[in-house]
Amino acid sequence: MWKKIPFLGLGLLPGMVLFSTAVHAAPYSALEAHSFSMGGTGVASSTRAAAPFYNPALLAAGPMPEEISLHVPMAGARFYDKEKVDDALDSYQLTGLEAELDEAVNAYVAANTSDTRNTLGVSANTLRQRLLFMDGKPMEREFFGAVVIGVPHDSIGIALMANAQVIGGAQVFASDNDLDGLQGMLEALSNGTLSSDPSQLFSSNDLTSTLNGRGLTFGELGLSLAREIPVFGHDIAFGVTPKYRWVTSFDYATELNTADFEIDLGEREHTAFDVDIGAAKHYNNGWRTGVAIKNLIGQEYTTVRGNVIRVEPQARLAASHSTQWTTVALDLDLNEAQGVGLSSDTQYIAVGAELDVFTMMQFRIGYRHNMANTETSIATFGMGFTLVGIQLDLAAGASDDEINYAAQMGFEF
């Protein structure tokens, strides 16, 4: 058994070495409920619905389906904000720290007293400390939606997929102009050299700190095809997903007083063609192995602010084992992907398990460890419900700093 399992990789792994260095790429895993609930595993274990996103070869690795399948809606969302910057930014805006500084300056100009000096010092220090707290700390967002149609065929696995995805992040840039200006005001207050009109030294009109956001929104239309082919006496499934992609990059810097995470600011539209490829081997003893490369061609997008976002090939190796009641899976990214826009770098190793209760209810758990940024590692869990050809899958993932949701419904007829 163990001698057979590595066979699939013999012809493919040498090529994977080409992708062993860091590249810009979207995270390999999709926010598809079934696979995500098992830690984001899927290259050797996903269903027909997820095969176009993980490994198209799985459409033919095993018995060919006899029914048409329709999976809609498929939806997921991810929110990462370790330092609670979003809350701090909301508080910044609701409290009106910039207006408070101006009011304190005006009060000092009207009457230079110990009370107005103290109020000005508190206001300037509060604003400066809030800028320092938010500076450079990322918040990340990811959204996913898709429709997949699987078409039965005697010898070729076929699936048509359409999906939309948003990947990006934002972070506060506290400028030296603001930090130095506020510090200068505090020092002048402390040593008694502040002029009668502090606004000449610094005011809210001088603030240049911004919230910077950057990322991509994808729209993809792809056709996945797979077939088993004999290779040295072994039946191996090979799959390909050519896909046309509509991309909008967003890249902006907005004033903190009105800033929010946006995907429709600083837009630039792009189009591209790319392809995913994969291979999988189904063993009679319950094992299945897989290897896949997403975005084999790779693309480069220049934003309206001149930043370059690259989406380049990303490779993953996987193995799974299934019985009548259980499935366990392990996936490993073979290269580190530098984050899209201002999102985190990723290189996942993921594990997951499923318990199937009388083919009517499924319980799933998993863990996804990010070797490139351990702060974004999460535990996942989910449930599936199957009744007369209707499948409902729900999933969630969580850590102290991140939360994910995913759901999908499938039909077979």
CSV table of C-alpha atoms in Angstrom, one decimal:
chain,number,residue,atom,x,y,z
A,1,MET,CA,0.0,0.0,0.0
A,2,TRP,CA,2.6,2.6,1.0
A,3,LYS,CA,4.7,1.7,-2.0
A,4,LYS,CA,1.8,2.6,-4.3
A,5,ILE,CA,0.8,5.9,-2.8
A,6,PRO,CA,3.9,8.0,-3.9
A,7,PHE,CA,3.6,6.8,-7.5
A,8,LEU,CA,1.5,9.7,-8.7
A,9,GLY,CA,4.1,12.2,-7.7
A,10,LEU,CA,7.0,10.6,-9.6
A,11,GLY,CA,6.3,12.3,-12.9
A,12,LEU,CA,5.0,15.5,-11.5
A,13,LEU,CA,7.1,16.5,-8.4
A,14,PRO,CA,10.2,17.4,-10.4
A,15,GLY,CA,8.2,20.1,-12.1
A,16,MET,CA,6.9,21.3,-8.8
A,17,VAL,CA,10.4,22.3,-7.8
A,18,LEU,CA,10.0,25.2,-10.2
A,19,PHE,CA,7.3,26.6,-7.9
A,20,SER,CA,9.2,26.1,-4.6
A,21,THR,CA,10.0,29.8,-4.1
A,22,ALA,CA,7.7,32.6,-3.0
A,23,VAL,CA,5.3,34.0,-5.5
A,24,HIS,CA,2.4,36.4,-5.5
A,25,ALA,CA,-0.8,34.3,-5.6
A,26,ALA,CA,-4.3,34.1,-4.2
A,27,PRO,CA,-4.7,31.6,-1.3
A,28,TYR,CA,-5.0,28.1,-2.8
A,29,SER,CA,-8.0,27.2,-0.7
A,30,ALA,CA,-11.5,28.4,-1.7
A,31,LEU,CA,-14.2,29.3,0.8
A,32,GLU,CA,-16.3,26.3,-0.4
A,33,ALA,CA,-18.2,24.8,2.6
A,34,HIS,CA,-17.4,21.1,2.3
A,35,SER,CA,-13.7,21.4,1.8
A,36,PHE,CA,-13.2,24.4,4.0
A,37,SER,CA,-14.9,22.7,7.0
A,38,MET,CA,-12.2,20.0,6.7
A,39,GLY,CA,-9.4,22.6,7.1
A,40,GLY,CA,-9.4,23.6,3.5
A,41,THR,CA,-8.3,20.2,2.2
A,42,GLY,CA,-9.5,19.2,-1.2
A,43,VAL,CA,-6.8,18.3,-3.8
A,44,ALA,CA,-7.3,14.6,-3.0
A,45,SER,CA,-10.7,14.7,-1.2
A,46,SER,CA,-13.0,17.3,-2.5
A,47,THR,CA,-16.5,16.7,-4.0
A,48,ARG,CA,-17.5,17.3,-7.6
A,49,ALA,CA,-18.7,20.7,-6.6
A,50,ALA,CA,-15.2,21.7,-5.3
A,51,ALA,CA,-13.1,19.9,-7.9
A,52,PRO,CA,-12.8,22.9,-10.2
A,53,PHE,CA,-11.4,25.0,-7.4
A,54,TYR,CA,-9.0,22.3,-5.9
A,55,ASN,CA,-8.1,19.7,-8.5
A,56,PRO,CA,-10.1,19.1,-11.8
A,57,ALA,CA,-8.7,15.6,-12.0
A,58,LEU,CA,-11.0,14.5,-9.2
A,59,LEU,CA,-13.9,14.6,-11.6
A,60,ALA,CA,-12.6,11.3,-13.1
A,61,ALA,CA,-10.6,9.8,-10.1
A,62,GLY,CA,-13.1,7.1,-9.2
A,63,PRO,CA,-16.5,6.0,-10.4
A,64,MET,CA,-18.0,8.4,-12.9
A,65,PRO,CA,-21.2,10.2,-11.8
A,66,GLU,CA,-24.5,9.3,-13.3
A,67,GLU,CA,-26.5,12.4,-12.3
A,68,ILE,CA,-26.4,16.0,-13.2
A,69,SER,CA,-25.3,18.1,-10.2
A,70,LEU,CA,-26.0,21.7,-9.5
A,71,HIS,CA,-24.4,23.6,-6.6
A,72,VAL,CA,-25.9,27.0,-6.0
A,73,PRO,CA,-25.5,29.1,-4.0
A,74,MET,CA,-21.9,28.6,-2.9
A,75,ALA,CA,-20.8,31.5,-0.7
A,76,GLY,CA,-18.1,32.3,1.9
A,77,ALA,CA,-16.5,35.2,3.7
A,78,ARG,CA,-13.3,35.7,5.8
A,79,PHE,CA,-12.5,38.5,8.2
A,80,TYR,CA,-9.1,38.9,9.8
A,81,ASP,CA,-8.3,41.8,12.1
A,82,LYS,CA,-5.8,40.7,14.8
A,83,GLU,CA,-5.3,44.2,16.3
A,84,LYS,CA,-9.0,45.2,16.0
A,85,VAL,CA,-8.1,48.1,13.7
A,86,ASP,CA,-11.6,48.2,12.3
A,87,ASP,CA,-13.0,48.9,15.7
A,88,ALA,CA,-10.3,51.4,16.5
A,89,LEU,CA,-11.0,53.2,13.2
A,90,ASP,CA,-14.7,53.3,14.0
A,91,SER,CA,-14.0,54.7,17.4
A,92,TYR,CA,-11.6,57.3,15.9
A,93,GLN,CA,-14.4,58.5,13.6
A,94,LEU,CA,-17.3,58.3,16.2
A,95,THR,CA,-15.2,60.1,18.9
A,96,GLY,CA,-14.3,62.8,16.5
A,97,LEU,CA,-10.6,63.0,17.5
A,98,GLU,CA,-9.8,65.5,14.8
A,99,ALA,CA,-12.6,67.8,15.7
A,100,GLU,CA,-11.6,67.4,19.4
A,101,LEU,CA,-8.1,68.7,18.5
A,102,ASP,CA,-9.5,71.7,16.7
A,103,GLU,CA,-11.9,72.5,19.6
A,104,ALA,CA,-9.0,72.3,22.0
A,105,VAL,CA,-6.9,74.5,19.9
A,106,ASN,CA,-9.7,77.1,19.6
A,107,ALA,CA,-10.2,77.0,23.4
A,108,TYR,CA,-6.5,77.6,24.0
A,109,VAL,CA,-6.5,80.5,21.6
A,110,ALA,CA,-9.5,82.1,23.4
A,111,ALA,CA,-8.0,81.6,26.8
A,112,ASN,CA,-4.5,80.4,27.6
A,113,THR,CA,-5.3,78.8,31.0
A,114,SER,CA,-4.1,75.6,32.7
A,115,ASP,CA,-7.4,73.9,31.9
A,116,THR,CA,-7.2,74.7,28.1
A,117,ARG,CA,-3.5,73.7,28.1
A,118,ASN,CA,-4.4,70.4,29.8
A,119,THR,CA,-7.3,69.8,27.4
A,120,LEU,CA,-5.1,70.5,24.4
A,121,GLY,CA,-2.3,68.2,25.7
A,122,VAL,CA,-4.8,65.4,26.3
A,123,SER,CA,-6.4,65.8,22.8
A,124,ALA,CA,-3.1,65.9,21.0
A,125,ASN,CA,-1.7,62.9,22.9
A,126,THR,CA,-4.9,60.9,22.4
A,127,LEU,CA,-4.8,61.5,18.7
A,128,ARG,CA,-1.1,60.7,18.4
A,129,GLN,CA,-1.4,57.5,20.4
A,130,ARG,CA,-4.4,56.3,18.4
A,131,LEU,CA,-2.5,56.9,15.1
A,132,LEU,CA,0.5,54.9,16.5
A,133,PHE,CA,-1.8,52.1,17.6
A,134,MET,CA,-3.4,51.7,14.2
A,135,ASP,CA,-0.3,52.3,12.1
A,136,GLY,CA,0.7,49.4,9.8
A,137,LYS,CA,-1.6,46.8,11.3
A,138,PRO,CA,-3.5,44.9,8.7
A,139,MET,CA,-7.1,44.0,8.4
A,140,GLU,CA,-8.0,41.5,5.6
A,141,ARG,CA,-11.2,40.5,3.8
A,142,GLU,CA,-12.0,37.7,1.5
A,143,PHE,CA,-15.4,36.9,-0.2
A,144,PHE,CA,-16.3,34.0,-2.4
A,145,GLY,CA,-19.4,33.0,-4.4
A,146,ALA,CA,-19.8,30.4,-7.1
A,147,VAL,CA,-22.1,28.2,-9.2
A,148,VAL,CA,-20.9,24.7,-10.4
A,149,ILE,CA,-22.8,22.4,-12.8
A,150,GLY,CA,-21.5,18.8,-13.1
A,151,VAL,CA,-22.5,16.9,-16.3
A,152,PRO,CA,-22.4,13.1,-16.3
A,153,HIS,CA,-20.4,11.3,-19.0
A,154,ASP,CA,-19.2,7.7,-19.5
A,155,SER,CA,-15.5,8.5,-19.8
A,156,ILE,CA,-14.9,12.2,-19.2
A,157,GLY,CA,-15.6,14.2,-16.1
A,158,ILE,CA,-17.1,17.6,-16.9
A,159,ALA,CA,-18.0,20.6,-14.7
A,160,LEU,CA,-18.8,24.2,-15.6
A,161,MET,CA,-18.1,26.8,-13.0
A,162,ALA,CA,-18.6,30.5,-12.5
A,163,ASN,CA,-17.3,32.3,-9.5
A,164,ALA,CA,-16.6,35.6,-8.0
A,165,GLN,CA,-13.9,36.4,-5.4
A,166,VAL,CA,-12.6,39.3,-3.5
A,167,ILE,CA,-9.1,39.2,-1.9
A,168,GLY,CA,-7.5,42.2,-0.3
A,169,GLY,CA,-6.6,44.1,2.8
A,170,ALA,CA,-6.2,47.5,4.3
A,171,GLN,CA,-4.0,49.2,6.8
A,172,VAL,CA,-3.6,52.6,8.4
A,173,PHE,CA,-0.5,54.7,7.4
A,174,ALA,CA,0.3,57.1,10.1
A,175,SER,CA,2.5,59.7,8.4
A,176,ASP,CA,5.6,61.2,10.0
A,177,ASN,CA,4.1,64.6,9.3
A,178,ASP,CA,1.3,63.9,11.7
A,179,LEU,CA,3.3,62.1,14.4
A,180,ASP,CA,6.0,64.7,14.4
A,181,GLY,CA,3.5,67.6,14.3
A,182,LEU,CA,1.6,66.3,17.3
A,183,GLN,CA,4.8,65.5,19.2
A,184,GLY,CA,6.1,69.0,18.5
A,185,MET,CA,2.8,70.5,20.0
A,186,LEU,CA,3.1,68.3,23.1
A,187,GLU,CA,6.8,69.3,23.6
A,188,ALA,CA,6.0,73.0,23.2
A,189,LEU,CA,3.1,72.7,25.7
A,190,SER,CA,5.5,70.9,28.1
A,191,ASN,CA,8.3,73.5,28.0
A,192,GLY,CA,6.0,76.5,27.8
A,193,THR,CA,7.0,77.6,24.2
A,194,LEU,CA,3.7,77.0,22.5
A,195,SER,CA,2.6,80.0,20.5
A,196,SER,CA,-0.7,81.9,21.1
A,197,ASP,CA,-2.1,80.1,18.0
A,198,PRO,CA,-1.1,76.4,18.0
A,199,SER,CA,-2.9,75.9,14.7
A,200,GLN,CA,0.1,77.5,13.0
A,201,LEU,CA,2.1,74.6,14.4
A,202,PHE,CA,-0.4,71.8,13.7
A,203,SER,CA,-4.1,71.3,13.2
A,204,SER,CA,-6.5,68.7,11.8
A,205,ASN,CA,-6.1,70.3,8.3
A,206,ASP,CA,-2.5,69.3,8.3
A,207,LEU,CA,-3.3,65.5,8.9
A,208,THR,CA,-2.0,63.4,6.1
A,209,SER,CA,-2.4,59.9,7.6
A,210,THR,CA,-4.6,57.6,5.5
A,211,LEU,CA,-6.2,54.2,5.3
A,212,ASN,CA,-4.6,52.4,2.4
A,213,GLY,CA,-6.5,49.5,0.7
A,214,ARG,CA,-5.4,47.2,-2.1
A,215,GLY,CA,-6.5,43.9,-3.6
A,216,LEU,CA,-8.4,42.2,-6.5
A,217,THR,CA,-11.9,41.2,-7.3
A,218,PHE,CA,-12.2,38.2,-9.7
A,219,GLY,CA,-14.9,37.0,-11.9
A,220,GLU,CA,-14.1,33.6,-13.5
A,221,LEU,CA,-15.8,31.3,-16.0
A,222,GLY,CA,-14.2,27.9,-16.5
A,223,LEU,CA,-14.8,24.5,-17.9
A,224,SER,CA,-13.2,21.5,-16.0
A,225,LEU,CA,-12.4,18.4,-18.0
A,226,ALA,CA,-10.9,15.2,-16.6
A,227,ARG,CA,-10.2,11.6,-17.8
A,228,GLU,CA,-8.4,8.6,-16.5
A,229,ILE,CA,-5.5,7.5,-18.6
A,230,PRO,CA,-3.3,4.4,-18.2
A,231,VAL,CA,0.3,5.3,-17.2
A,232,PHE,CA,2.7,2.4,-16.8
A,233,GLY,CA,-0.1,0.1,-15.9
A,234,HIS,CA,-1.8,2.5,-13.5
A,235,ASP,CA,-5.0,4.4,-14.2
A,236,ILE,CA,-4.3,8.1,-13.3
A,237,ALA,CA,-6.9,10.8,-13.8
A,238,PHE,CA,-5.7,14.1,-15.4
A,239,GLY,CA,-7.7,17.2,-15.3
A,240,VAL,CA,-7.6,20.7,-16.7
A,241,THR,CA,-9.6,23.9,-16.1
A,242,PRO,CA,-9.2,26.6,-18.7
A,243,LYS,CA,-10.8,29.8,-17.4
A,244,TYR,CA,-11.4,33.3,-18.5
A,245,ARG,CA,-11.0,35.9,-15.8
A,246,TRP,CA,-12.4,39.4,-15.4
A,247,VAL,CA,-10.3,41.2,-12.8
A,248,THR,CA,-10.7,44.6,-11.1
A,249,SER,CA,-7.8,45.8,-9.0
A,250,PHE,CA,-8.5,48.3,-6.3
A,251,ASP,CA,-5.9,50.5,-4.7
A,252,TYR,CA,-6.6,53.7,-2.7
A,253,ALA,CA,-5.7,56.0,0.2
A,254,THR,CA,-8.5,57.8,2.0
A,255,GLU,CA,-8.7,60.2,4.9
A,256,LEU,CA,-9.1,58.5,8.3
A,257,ASN,CA,-12.1,60.6,9.3
A,258,THR,CA,-14.2,58.9,6.6
A,259,ALA,CA,-12.2,55.8,5.8
A,260,ASP,CA,-13.6,52.3,5.5
A,261,PHE,CA,-12.6,49.1,3.7
A,262,GLU,CA,-13.8,49.5,0.2
A,263,ILE,CA,-13.5,47.5,-3.0
A,264,ASP,CA,-14.8,50.1,-5.4
A,265,LEU,CA,-12.2,52.9,-4.9
A,266,GLY,CA,-9.1,53.3,-7.1
A,267,GLU,CA,-10.4,50.7,-9.6
A,268,ARG,CA,-8.7,49.5,-12.8
A,269,GLU,CA,-10.1,46.7,-15.0
A,270,HIS,CA,-8.2,43.9,-16.5
A,271,THR,CA,-8.9,40.6,-18.3
A,272,ALA,CA,-6.9,37.5,-18.6
A,273,PHE,CA,-6.9,33.8,-19.5
A,274,ASP,CA,-5.4,31.2,-17.2
A,275,VAL,CA,-5.6,27.4,-16.6
A,276,ASP,CA,-5.5,25.0,-13.7
A,277,ILE,CA,-4.2,21.5,-14.0
A,278,GLY,CA,-4.1,18.4,-11.8
A,279,ALA,CA,-3.7,14.7,-11.5
A,280,ALA,CA,-5.2,12.2,-9.1
A,281,LYS,CA,-4.9,8.5,-8.4
A,282,HIS,CA,-7.7,6.4,-6.8
A,283,TYR,CA,-6.7,3.2,-5.0
A,284,ASN,CA,-8.9,0.3,-4.3
A,285,ASN,CA,-7.9,0.3,-0.6
A,286,GLY,CA,-9.5,3.7,0.1
A,287,TRP,CA,-6.5,5.9,-0.6
A,288,ARG,CA,-6.5,8.7,-3.1
A,289,THR,CA,-3.6,11.0,-3.9
A,290,GLY,CA,-3.6,14.3,-5.9
A,291,VAL,CA,-1.4,17.1,-7.1
A,292,ALA,CA,-2.5,20.3,-8.8
A,293,ILE,CA,-1.2,23.6,-10.0
A,294,LYS,CA,-3.5,26.7,-10.0
A,295,ASN,CA,-3.0,29.6,-12.3
A,296,LEU,CA,-0.4,27.9,-14.5
A,297,ILE,CA,0.1,30.9,-16.8
A,298,GLY,CA,0.1,33.6,-14.1
A,299,GLN,CA,-0.8,37.2,-14.5
A,300,GLU,CA,0.4,40.7,-13.5
A,301,TYR,CA,-1.9,43.6,-12.7
A,302,THR,CA,-0.7,47.2,-12.3
A,303,THR,CA,-3.1,49.3,-10.1
A,304,VAL,CA,-4.1,52.9,-10.5
A,305,ARG,CA,-1.5,53.9,-8.0
A,306,GLY,CA,1.3,52.1,-9.8
A,307,ASN,CA,1.5,49.0,-7.5
A,308,VAL,CA,1.9,45.6,-9.1
A,309,ILE,CA,-0.1,42.7,-8.0
A,310,ARG,CA,0.9,39.3,-9.4
A,311,VAL,CA,-1.1,36.1,-9.4
A,312,GLU,CA,1.3,33.3,-10.2
A,313,PRO,CA,1.3,29.5,-10.2
A,314,GLN,CA,0.7,27.7,-6.9
A,315,ALA,CA,1.1,24.0,-6.4
A,316,ARG,CA,-0.4,21.7,-3.8
A,317,LEU,CA,0.1,18.0,-3.0
A,318,ALA,CA,-2.4,15.9,-1.1
A,319,ALA,CA,-3.6,12.5,0.1
A,320,SER,CA,-6.8,11.2,1.6
A,321,HIS,CA,-8.3,8.0,2.9
A,322,SER,CA,-12.0,7.1,2.8
A,323,THR,CA,-14.2,4.3,4.2
A,324,GLN,CA,-17.9,3.9,4.1
A,325,TRP,CA,-18.2,6.2,7.2
A,326,THR,CA,-15.1,8.3,7.3
A,327,THR,CA,-12.7,10.4,5.3
A,328,VAL,CA,-9.4,11.9,6.4
A,329,ALA,CA,-7.3,14.2,4.3
A,330,LEU,CA,-4.0,16.1,4.2
A,331,ASP,CA,-3.0,18.9,1.9
A,332,LEU,CA,0.3,20.8,1.6
A,333,ASP,CA,1.1,23.9,-0.4
A,334,LEU,CA,4.5,23.4,-2.2
A,335,ASN,CA,5.3,27.1,-2.5
A,336,GLU,CA,4.7,30.2,-0.4
A,337,ALA,CA,2.3,32.7,-1.9
A,338,GLN,CA,2.9,36.4,-1.2
A,339,GLY,CA,-0.4,38.1,-0.3
A,340,VAL,CA,-2.6,39.7,-2.8
A,341,GLY,CA,-2.6,43.5,-2.2
A,342,LEU,CA,-2.2,44.0,1.5
A,343,SER,CA,-3.3,40.6,2.6
A,344,SER,CA,-1.1,38.0,4.4
A,345,ASP,CA,1.4,35.6,2.8
A,346,THR,CA,0.2,32.0,2.8
A,347,GLN,CA,1.6,28.5,2.7
A,348,TYR,CA,-0.8,26.1,4.2
A,349,ILE,CA,-0.6,22.6,5.6
A,350,ALA,CA,-4.2,21.4,6.2
A,351,VAL,CA,-5.8,18.4,7.8
A,352,GLY,CA,-9.4,17.4,8.0
A,353,ALA,CA,-11.8,14.6,8.8
A,354,GLU,CA,-15.4,13.7,8.1
A,355,LEU,CA,-17.8,11.3,9.7
A,356,ASP,CA,-20.8,10.3,7.6
A,357,VAL,CA,-23.9,9.1,9.5
A,358,PHE,CA,-26.1,6.9,7.3
A,359,THR,CA,-25.3,9.2,4.3
A,360,MET,CA,-27.8,11.7,5.8
A,361,MET,CA,-25.6,13.8,8.0
A,362,GLN,CA,-21.9,14.6,8.0
A,363,PHE,CA,-19.8,16.0,10.7
A,364,ARG,CA,-16.5,17.6,9.7
A,365,ILE,CA,-13.5,19.2,11.5
A,366,GLY,CA,-10.1,20.4,10.4
A,367,TYR,CA,-7.1,22.7,11.0
A,368,ARG,CA,-5.3,24.9,8.6
A,369,HIS,CA,-1.8,26.0,9.6
A,370,ASN,CA,-0.2,28.9,7.7
A,371,MET,CA,3.5,28.2,7.7
A,372,ALA,CA,4.1,31.7,6.3
A,373,ASN,CA,2.1,33.6,8.9
A,374,THR,CA,1.1,31.5,11.9
A,375,GLU,CA,-1.3,34.3,13.1
A,376,THR,CA,-3.7,33.3,10.4
A,377,SER,CA,-3.9,29.6,11.3
A,378,ILE,CA,-7.4,28.5,12.1
A,379,ALA,CA,-9.5,25.5,13.3
A,380,THR,CA,-12.5,24.7,11.1
A,381,PHE,CA,-15.7,22.7,11.5
A,382,GLY,CA,-19.0,22.1,9.7
A,383,MET,CA,-22.0,19.9,9.0
A,384,GLY,CA,-23.7,18.5,6.0
A,385,PHE,CA,-27.2,17.3,5.5
A,386,THR,CA,-28.4,15.1,2.6
A,387,LEU,CA,-32.0,14.2,1.7
A,388,VAL,CA,-33.4,12.9,-1.6
A,389,GLY,CA,-30.7,14.5,-3.7
A,390,ILE,CA,-30.5,17.8,-1.9
A,391,GLN,CA,-27.3,18.6,0.0
A,392,LEU,CA,-26.8,21.5,2.4
A,393,ASP,CA,-23.3,22.2,3.8
A,394,LEU,CA,-22.4,24.7,6.5
A,395,ALA,CA,-18.9,25.6,7.7
A,396,ALA,CA,-17.1,28.0,9.9
A,397,GLY,CA,-13.5,28.6,10.9
A,398,ALA,CA,-12.2,30.7,13.8
A,399,SER,CA,-9.2,31.8,15.8
A,400,ASP,CA,-8.7,34.7,18.3
A,401,ASP,CA,-8.0,37.0,15.3
A,402,GLU,CA,-10.1,35.6,12.4
A,403,ILE,CA,-13.5,34.3,11.5
A,404,ASN,CA,-14.7,32.5,8.4
A,405,TYR,CA,-18.2,31.4,7.2
A,406,ALA,CA,-19.2,29.3,4.3
A,407,ALA,CA,-22.4,27.7,3.0
A,408,GLN,CA,-23.7,25.9,-0.1
A,409,MET,CA,-26.6,23.9,-1.4
A,410,GLY,CA,-26.4,21.2,-4.0
A,411,PHE,CA,-28.9,19.2,-6.1
A,412,GLU,CA,-28.6,16.0,-8.0
A,413,PHE,CA,-31.1,14.9,-10.6
